[in-house]
mmCIF file of N, CA and C in Angstrom:
data_model
loop_
_atom_site.group_PDB
_atom_site.id
_atom_site.type_symbol
_atom_site.label_atom_id
_atom_site.label_comp_id
_atom_site.label_asym_id
_atom_site.label_seq_id
_atom_site.Cartn_x
_atom_site.Cartn_y
_atom_site.Cartn_z
ATOM 1 N N MET A 126 -5.560 -32.484 -29.946
ATOM 2 C CA MET A 126 -5.588 -31.448 -28.935
ATOM 3 C C MET A 126 -4.970 -30.179 -29.510
ATOM 4 N N TYR A 127 -5.456 -29.049 -29.086
ATOM 5 C CA TYR A 127 -4.904 -27.789 -29.548
ATOM 6 C C TYR A 127 -5.230 -26.687 -28.548
ATOM 7 N N LYS A 128 -4.432 -25.657 -28.573
ATOM 8 C CA LYS A 128 -4.664 -24.456 -27.768
ATOM 9 C C LYS A 128 -4.086 -23.267 -28.507
ATOM 10 N N LYS A 129 -4.628 -22.108 -28.283
ATOM 11 C CA LYS A 129 -4.031 -20.870 -28.764
ATOM 12 C C LYS A 129 -2.927 -20.488 -27.789
ATOM 13 N N ILE A 130 -1.912 -19.818 -28.284
ATOM 14 C CA ILE A 130 -0.762 -19.501 -27.421
ATOM 15 C C ILE A 130 -1.170 -18.701 -26.189
ATOM 16 N N GLU A 131 -2.172 -17.844 -26.320
ATOM 17 C CA GLU A 131 -2.597 -17.054 -25.154
ATOM 18 C C GLU A 131 -3.300 -17.899 -24.085
ATOM 19 N N GLU A 132 -3.643 -19.145 -24.404
ATOM 20 C CA GLU A 132 -4.250 -20.057 -23.428
ATOM 21 C C GLU A 132 -3.207 -20.847 -22.643
ATOM 22 N N LEU A 133 -1.959 -20.780 -23.063
ATOM 23 C CA LEU A 133 -0.898 -21.537 -22.413
ATOM 24 C C LEU A 133 -0.354 -20.797 -21.199
ATOM 25 N N LYS A 134 0.249 -21.530 -20.287
ATOM 26 C CA LYS A 134 0.809 -20.941 -19.064
ATOM 27 C C LYS A 134 2.108 -20.203 -19.377
ATOM 28 N N THR A 135 2.180 -18.947 -18.949
ATOM 29 C CA THR A 135 3.391 -18.136 -19.111
ATOM 30 C C THR A 135 3.847 -17.678 -17.742
ATOM 31 N N GLN A 136 5.154 -17.813 -17.487
ATOM 32 C CA GLN A 136 5.747 -17.397 -16.210
ATOM 33 C C GLN A 136 6.793 -16.322 -16.469
ATOM 34 N N THR A 137 6.887 -15.377 -15.536
ATOM 35 C CA THR A 137 8.004 -14.440 -15.540
ATOM 36 C C THR A 137 9.087 -15.045 -14.673
ATOM 37 N N LYS A 138 10.248 -15.242 -15.248
ATOM 38 C CA LYS A 138 11.377 -15.819 -14.509
ATOM 39 C C LYS A 138 12.292 -14.679 -14.068
ATOM 40 N N LEU A 139 12.776 -14.755 -12.825
ATOM 41 C CA LEU A 139 13.639 -13.733 -12.251
ATOM 42 C C LEU A 139 15.053 -14.263 -12.077
ATOM 43 N N ASN A 140 16.037 -13.359 -12.143
ATOM 44 C CA ASN A 140 17.421 -13.766 -11.883
ATOM 45 C C ASN A 140 17.687 -13.739 -10.384
ATOM 46 N N ASN A 141 18.918 -13.968 -9.983
ATOM 47 C CA ASN A 141 19.269 -14.041 -8.550
ATOM 48 C C ASN A 141 19.062 -12.724 -7.824
ATOM 49 N N GLU A 142 19.092 -11.597 -8.557
ATOM 50 C CA GLU A 142 18.869 -10.285 -7.926
ATOM 51 C C GLU A 142 17.394 -9.891 -7.923
ATOM 52 N N GLY A 143 16.528 -10.768 -8.414
ATOM 53 C CA GLY A 143 15.102 -10.482 -8.433
ATOM 54 C C GLY A 143 14.653 -9.682 -9.646
ATOM 55 N N LYS A 144 15.537 -9.464 -10.612
ATOM 56 C CA LYS A 144 15.183 -8.741 -11.833
ATOM 57 C C LYS A 144 14.661 -9.722 -12.872
ATOM 58 N N LYS A 145 13.697 -9.232 -13.683
ATOM 59 C CA LYS A 145 13.146 -10.076 -14.737
ATOM 60 C C LYS A 145 14.245 -10.467 -15.709
ATOM 61 N N LYS A 146 14.330 -11.776 -16.011
ATOM 62 C CA LYS A 146 15.334 -12.227 -16.977
ATOM 63 C C LYS A 146 14.710 -12.781 -18.245
ATOM 64 N N MET A 147 13.438 -13.222 -18.193
ATOM 65 C CA MET A 147 12.786 -13.754 -19.389
ATOM 66 C C MET A 147 11.343 -14.125 -19.085
ATOM 67 N N LEU A 148 10.564 -14.345 -20.154
ATOM 68 C CA LEU A 148 9.235 -14.926 -20.055
ATOM 69 C C LEU A 148 9.319 -16.346 -20.599
ATOM 70 N N LYS A 149 8.631 -17.274 -19.948
ATOM 71 C CA LYS A 149 8.656 -18.681 -20.362
ATOM 72 C C LYS A 149 7.223 -19.164 -20.534
ATOM 73 N N THR A 150 6.867 -19.570 -21.759
ATOM 74 C CA THR A 150 5.544 -20.104 -22.056
ATOM 75 C C THR A 150 5.665 -21.597 -22.314
ATOM 76 N N ASN A 151 4.936 -22.403 -21.562
ATOM 77 C CA ASN A 151 4.962 -23.856 -21.708
ATOM 78 C C ASN A 151 4.149 -24.252 -22.935
ATOM 79 N N LEU A 152 4.832 -24.598 -24.039
ATOM 80 C CA LEU A 152 4.160 -25.004 -25.270
ATOM 81 C C LEU A 152 3.590 -26.410 -25.174
ATOM 82 N N ALA A 153 3.906 -27.119 -24.119
ATOM 83 C CA ALA A 153 3.422 -28.483 -23.902
ATOM 84 C C ALA A 153 2.392 -28.526 -22.780
ATOM 85 N N ASP A 154 1.568 -27.515 -22.681
ATOM 86 C CA ASP A 154 0.590 -27.386 -21.612
ATOM 87 C C ASP A 154 -0.664 -28.233 -21.912
ATOM 88 N N PHE A 155 -0.461 -29.553 -21.994
ATOM 89 C CA PHE A 155 -1.549 -30.496 -22.273
ATOM 90 C C PHE A 155 -1.498 -31.629 -21.246
ATOM 91 N N ASP A 156 -2.649 -32.086 -20.805
ATOM 92 C CA ASP A 156 -2.705 -33.150 -19.806
ATOM 93 C C ASP A 156 -2.052 -34.448 -20.292
ATOM 94 N N ALA A 157 -2.064 -34.709 -21.591
ATOM 95 C CA ALA A 157 -1.529 -35.962 -22.127
ATOM 96 C C ALA A 157 -0.068 -35.843 -22.544
ATOM 97 N N TRP A 158 0.629 -34.808 -22.097
ATOM 98 C CA TRP A 158 2.027 -34.600 -22.494
ATOM 99 C C TRP A 158 2.891 -35.766 -22.054
ATOM 100 N N ASP A 159 3.810 -36.179 -22.901
ATOM 101 C CA ASP A 159 4.720 -37.291 -22.631
ATOM 102 C C ASP A 159 5.701 -36.894 -21.518
ATOM 103 N N PRO A 160 5.713 -37.586 -20.394
ATOM 104 C CA PRO A 160 6.594 -37.205 -19.282
ATOM 105 C C PRO A 160 8.084 -37.386 -19.585
ATOM 106 N N LYS A 161 8.443 -38.065 -20.686
ATOM 107 C CA LYS A 161 9.841 -38.210 -21.053
ATOM 108 C C LYS A 161 10.437 -36.893 -21.540
ATOM 109 N N VAL A 162 9.579 -35.986 -21.999
ATOM 110 C CA VAL A 162 10.028 -34.672 -22.460
ATOM 111 C C VAL A 162 9.841 -33.693 -21.302
ATOM 112 N N ARG A 163 10.957 -33.176 -20.767
ATOM 113 C CA ARG A 163 10.880 -32.319 -19.586
ATOM 114 C C ARG A 163 10.401 -30.913 -19.913
ATOM 115 N N LEU A 164 10.781 -30.389 -21.074
ATOM 116 C CA LEU A 164 10.505 -28.984 -21.352
ATOM 117 C C LEU A 164 10.353 -28.747 -22.843
ATOM 118 N N PHE A 165 9.296 -28.056 -23.227
ATOM 119 C CA PHE A 165 9.092 -27.586 -24.590
ATOM 120 C C PHE A 165 8.432 -26.233 -24.442
ATOM 121 N N SER A 166 9.220 -25.167 -24.542
ATOM 122 C CA SER A 166 8.741 -23.841 -24.178
ATOM 123 C C SER A 166 9.158 -22.781 -25.168
ATOM 124 N N LEU A 167 8.392 -21.708 -25.194
ATOM 125 C CA LEU A 167 8.761 -20.480 -25.886
ATOM 126 C C LEU A 167 9.405 -19.580 -24.840
ATOM 127 N N ILE A 168 10.660 -19.237 -25.046
ATOM 128 C CA ILE A 168 11.380 -18.372 -24.111
ATOM 129 C C ILE A 168 11.544 -17.011 -24.777
ATOM 130 N N GLN A 169 11.067 -15.960 -24.115
ATOM 131 C CA GLN A 169 11.195 -14.611 -24.637
ATOM 132 C C GLN A 169 12.214 -13.856 -23.802
ATOM 133 N N VAL A 170 13.308 -13.477 -24.438
ATOM 134 C CA VAL A 170 14.392 -12.762 -23.766
ATOM 135 C C VAL A 170 14.467 -11.378 -24.400
ATOM 136 N N LYS A 171 14.093 -10.364 -23.648
ATOM 137 C CA LYS A 171 14.083 -8.985 -24.151
ATOM 138 C C LYS A 171 15.449 -8.339 -23.902
ATOM 139 N N PRO A 172 15.731 -7.197 -24.551
ATOM 140 C CA PRO A 172 17.007 -6.505 -24.304
ATOM 141 C C PRO A 172 17.234 -6.279 -22.811
ATOM 142 N N GLY A 173 18.413 -6.617 -22.335
ATOM 143 C CA GLY A 173 18.757 -6.491 -20.921
ATOM 144 C C GLY A 173 18.428 -7.723 -20.096
ATOM 145 N N GLU A 174 17.698 -8.677 -20.671
ATOM 146 C CA GLU A 174 17.356 -9.920 -19.978
ATOM 147 C C GLU A 174 18.268 -11.038 -20.487
ATOM 148 N N GLU A 175 18.252 -12.185 -19.802
ATOM 149 C CA GLU A 175 19.104 -13.289 -20.231
ATOM 150 C C GLU A 175 18.663 -14.616 -19.638
ATOM 151 N N VAL A 176 19.047 -15.676 -20.300
ATOM 152 C CA VAL A 176 19.013 -17.017 -19.726
ATOM 153 C C VAL A 176 20.420 -17.197 -19.172
ATOM 154 N N GLU A 177 20.540 -17.211 -17.858
ATOM 155 C CA GLU A 177 21.851 -17.248 -17.217
ATOM 156 C C GLU A 177 22.598 -18.542 -17.532
ATOM 157 N N TYR A 178 23.930 -18.458 -17.482
ATOM 158 C CA TYR A 178 24.769 -19.619 -17.766
ATOM 159 C C TYR A 178 24.420 -20.753 -16.813
ATOM 160 N N HIS A 179 24.228 -21.941 -17.381
ATOM 161 C CA HIS A 179 23.910 -23.122 -16.582
ATOM 162 C C HIS A 179 24.381 -24.362 -17.332
ATOM 163 N N MET A 180 24.531 -25.449 -16.586
ATOM 164 C CA MET A 180 24.997 -26.731 -17.123
ATOM 165 C C MET A 180 23.806 -27.687 -17.265
ATOM 166 N N HIS A 181 23.931 -28.609 -18.203
ATOM 167 C CA HIS A 181 22.922 -29.655 -18.377
ATOM 168 C C HIS A 181 23.526 -31.004 -18.019
ATOM 169 N N VAL A 182 22.824 -31.729 -17.165
ATOM 170 C CA VAL A 182 23.268 -33.058 -16.736
ATOM 171 C C VAL A 182 22.106 -34.021 -16.977
ATOM 172 N N GLY A 183 22.342 -35.019 -17.812
ATOM 173 C CA GLY A 183 21.311 -36.008 -18.087
ATOM 174 C C GLY A 183 20.237 -35.547 -19.045
ATOM 175 N N GLU A 184 20.426 -34.395 -19.674
ATOM 176 C CA GLU A 184 19.466 -33.875 -20.642
ATOM 177 C C GLU A 184 20.174 -32.866 -21.545
ATOM 178 N N SER A 185 19.572 -32.578 -22.667
ATOM 179 C CA SER A 185 20.108 -31.570 -23.578
ATOM 180 C C SER A 185 19.099 -30.436 -23.711
ATOM 181 N N GLU A 186 19.509 -29.352 -24.383
ATOM 182 C CA GLU A 186 18.594 -28.235 -24.631
ATOM 183 C C GLU A 186 18.916 -27.641 -25.991
ATOM 184 N N THR A 187 17.870 -27.363 -26.750
ATOM 185 C CA THR A 187 17.997 -26.774 -28.073
ATOM 186 C C THR A 187 17.225 -25.461 -28.108
ATOM 187 N N PHE A 188 17.838 -24.419 -28.665
ATOM 188 C CA PHE A 188 17.159 -23.138 -28.890
ATOM 189 C C PHE A 188 17.023 -22.942 -30.392
ATOM 190 N N PHE A 189 15.864 -22.462 -30.837
ATOM 191 C CA PHE A 189 15.670 -22.007 -32.208
ATOM 192 C C PHE A 189 15.348 -20.525 -32.115
ATOM 193 N N ILE A 190 16.161 -19.697 -32.720
ATOM 194 C CA ILE A 190 15.997 -18.246 -32.623
ATOM 195 C C ILE A 190 14.939 -17.809 -33.644
ATOM 196 N N LEU A 191 13.805 -17.291 -33.143
ATOM 197 C CA LEU A 191 12.705 -16.854 -34.005
ATOM 198 C C LEU A 191 12.876 -15.420 -34.493
ATOM 199 N N SER A 192 13.320 -14.541 -33.589
ATOM 200 C CA SER A 192 13.441 -13.129 -33.948
ATOM 201 C C SER A 192 14.481 -12.465 -33.058
ATOM 202 N N GLY A 193 14.901 -11.276 -33.464
ATOM 203 C CA GLY A 193 15.865 -10.514 -32.681
ATOM 204 C C GLY A 193 17.280 -11.026 -32.897
ATOM 205 N N GLN A 194 18.149 -10.575 -32.035
ATOM 206 C CA GLN A 194 19.540 -11.003 -32.071
ATOM 207 C C GLN A 194 20.059 -11.066 -30.659
ATOM 208 N N GLY A 195 21.092 -11.851 -30.453
ATOM 209 C CA GLY A 195 21.633 -11.987 -29.106
ATOM 210 C C GLY A 195 23.026 -12.552 -29.139
ATOM 211 N N ILE A 196 23.527 -12.795 -27.936
ATOM 212 C CA ILE A 196 24.842 -13.400 -27.778
ATOM 213 C C ILE A 196 24.642 -14.713 -27.039
ATOM 214 N N TYR A 197 25.057 -15.794 -27.676
ATOM 215 C CA TYR A 197 24.934 -17.132 -27.119
ATOM 216 C C TYR A 197 26.308 -17.570 -26.618
ATOM 217 N N SER A 198 26.365 -18.088 -25.403
ATOM 218 C CA SER A 198 27.607 -18.624 -24.849
ATOM 219 C C SER A 198 27.525 -20.138 -24.866
ATOM 220 N N ASP A 199 28.389 -20.750 -25.663
ATOM 221 C CA ASP A 199 28.484 -22.202 -25.771
ATOM 222 C C ASP A 199 29.732 -22.624 -25.006
ATOM 223 N N ASN A 200 29.555 -22.961 -23.715
ATOM 224 C CA ASN A 200 30.682 -23.298 -22.841
ATOM 225 C C ASN A 200 31.703 -22.166 -22.779
ATOM 226 N N GLY A 201 31.225 -20.927 -22.791
ATOM 227 C CA GLY A 201 32.113 -19.770 -22.705
ATOM 228 C C GLY A 201 32.524 -19.208 -24.052
ATOM 229 N N ASN A 202 32.314 -19.961 -25.142
ATOM 230 C CA ASN A 202 32.602 -19.477 -26.485
ATOM 231 C C ASN A 202 31.400 -18.664 -26.955
ATOM 232 N N LYS A 203 31.569 -17.346 -27.128
ATOM 233 C CA LYS A 203 30.446 -16.468 -27.443
ATOM 234 C C LYS A 203 30.277 -16.325 -28.954
ATOM 235 N N VAL A 204 29.010 -16.380 -29.386
ATOM 236 C CA VAL A 204 28.684 -16.244 -30.801
ATOM 237 C C VAL A 204 27.410 -15.419 -30.931
ATOM 238 N N ASP A 205 27.353 -14.555 -31.946
ATOM 239 C CA ASP A 205 26.140 -13.782 -32.224
ATOM 240 C C ASP A 205 25.105 -14.719 -32.839
ATOM 241 N N VAL A 206 23.854 -14.624 -32.371
ATOM 242 C CA VAL A 206 22.775 -15.431 -32.923
ATOM 243 C C VAL A 206 21.708 -14.514 -33.507
ATOM 244 N N THR A 207 21.107 -14.983 -34.605
ATOM 245 C CA THR A 207 20.085 -14.223 -35.323
ATOM 246 C C THR A 207 18.964 -15.174 -35.732
ATOM 247 N N PRO A 208 17.835 -14.656 -36.210
ATOM 248 C CA PRO A 208 16.706 -15.520 -36.580
ATOM 249 C C PRO A 208 17.110 -16.624 -37.555
ATOM 250 N N GLY A 209 16.580 -17.823 -37.287
ATOM 251 C CA GLY A 209 16.847 -18.992 -38.110
ATOM 252 C C GLY A 209 17.984 -19.854 -37.599
ATOM 253 N N MET A 210 18.733 -19.366 -36.614
ATOM 254 C CA MET A 210 19.836 -20.165 -36.060
ATOM 255 C C MET A 210 19.304 -21.126 -35.005
ATOM 256 N N VAL A 211 19.976 -22.265 -34.888
ATOM 257 C CA VAL A 211 19.645 -23.290 -33.897
ATOM 258 C C VAL A 211 20.886 -23.532 -33.049
ATOM 259 N N THR A 212 20.707 -23.628 -31.735
ATOM 260 C CA THR A 212 21.805 -23.974 -30.835
ATOM 261 C C THR A 212 21.473 -25.317 -30.183
ATOM 262 N N PHE A 213 22.487 -26.054 -29.793
ATOM 263 C CA PHE A 213 22.280 -27.342 -29.119
ATOM 264 C C PHE A 213 23.307 -27.471 -28.003
ATOM 265 N N THR A 214 22.834 -27.788 -26.812
ATOM 266 C CA THR A 214 23.711 -28.017 -25.656
ATOM 267 C C THR A 214 23.475 -29.435 -25.163
ATOM 268 N N PRO A 215 24.442 -30.334 -25.342
ATOM 269 C CA PRO A 215 24.272 -31.713 -24.882
ATOM 270 C C PRO A 215 24.510 -31.840 -23.376
ATOM 271 N N SER A 216 24.167 -32.975 -22.836
ATOM 272 C CA SER A 216 24.415 -33.265 -21.423
ATOM 273 C C SER A 216 25.898 -33.101 -21.126
ATOM 274 N N GLY A 217 26.189 -32.497 -19.982
ATOM 275 C CA GLY A 217 27.573 -32.266 -19.567
ATOM 276 C C GLY A 217 28.157 -30.956 -20.062
ATOM 277 N N GLN A 218 27.377 -30.192 -20.809
ATOM 278 C CA GLN A 218 27.848 -28.913 -21.352
ATOM 279 C C GLN A 218 27.024 -27.773 -20.764
ATOM 280 N N GLY A 219 27.487 -26.526 -20.930
ATOM 281 C CA GLY A 219 26.793 -25.361 -20.402
ATOM 282 C C GLY A 219 26.565 -24.298 -21.451
ATOM 283 N N HIS A 220 25.596 -23.402 -21.167
ATOM 284 C CA HIS A 220 25.288 -22.325 -22.117
ATOM 285 C C HIS A 220 24.511 -21.197 -21.444
ATOM 286 N N SER A 221 24.416 -20.077 -22.166
ATOM 287 C CA SER A 221 23.585 -18.944 -21.774
ATOM 288 C C SER A 221 23.234 -18.180 -23.038
ATOM 289 N N ILE A 222 22.275 -17.257 -22.923
ATOM 290 C CA ILE A 222 21.927 -16.394 -24.056
ATOM 291 C C ILE A 222 21.411 -15.077 -23.507
ATOM 292 N N LYS A 223 21.822 -13.991 -24.164
ATOM 293 C CA LYS A 223 21.275 -12.678 -23.826
ATOM 294 C C LYS A 223 21.222 -11.818 -25.061
#
């Protein structure tokens, strides 16, 4: 199975104030996708946008930074992220990126 990225579903996600915070493209937009994997997406965070701080319970989340730069919060510990960096948030931990 294969698709071009422009054929995949992309959503504009809004923050609590109704402002755009990111674009989310479902990279697993296939009927035969394994239901054990909850999310495999391309997240685009532009200047001024963010993935708001949140906790993970019963699942983990990994980010691979493709381009740009940002500030990643690993349980409140802030670190600059650049292309080629990988972040990992295990269950019971929290994170954000902007």
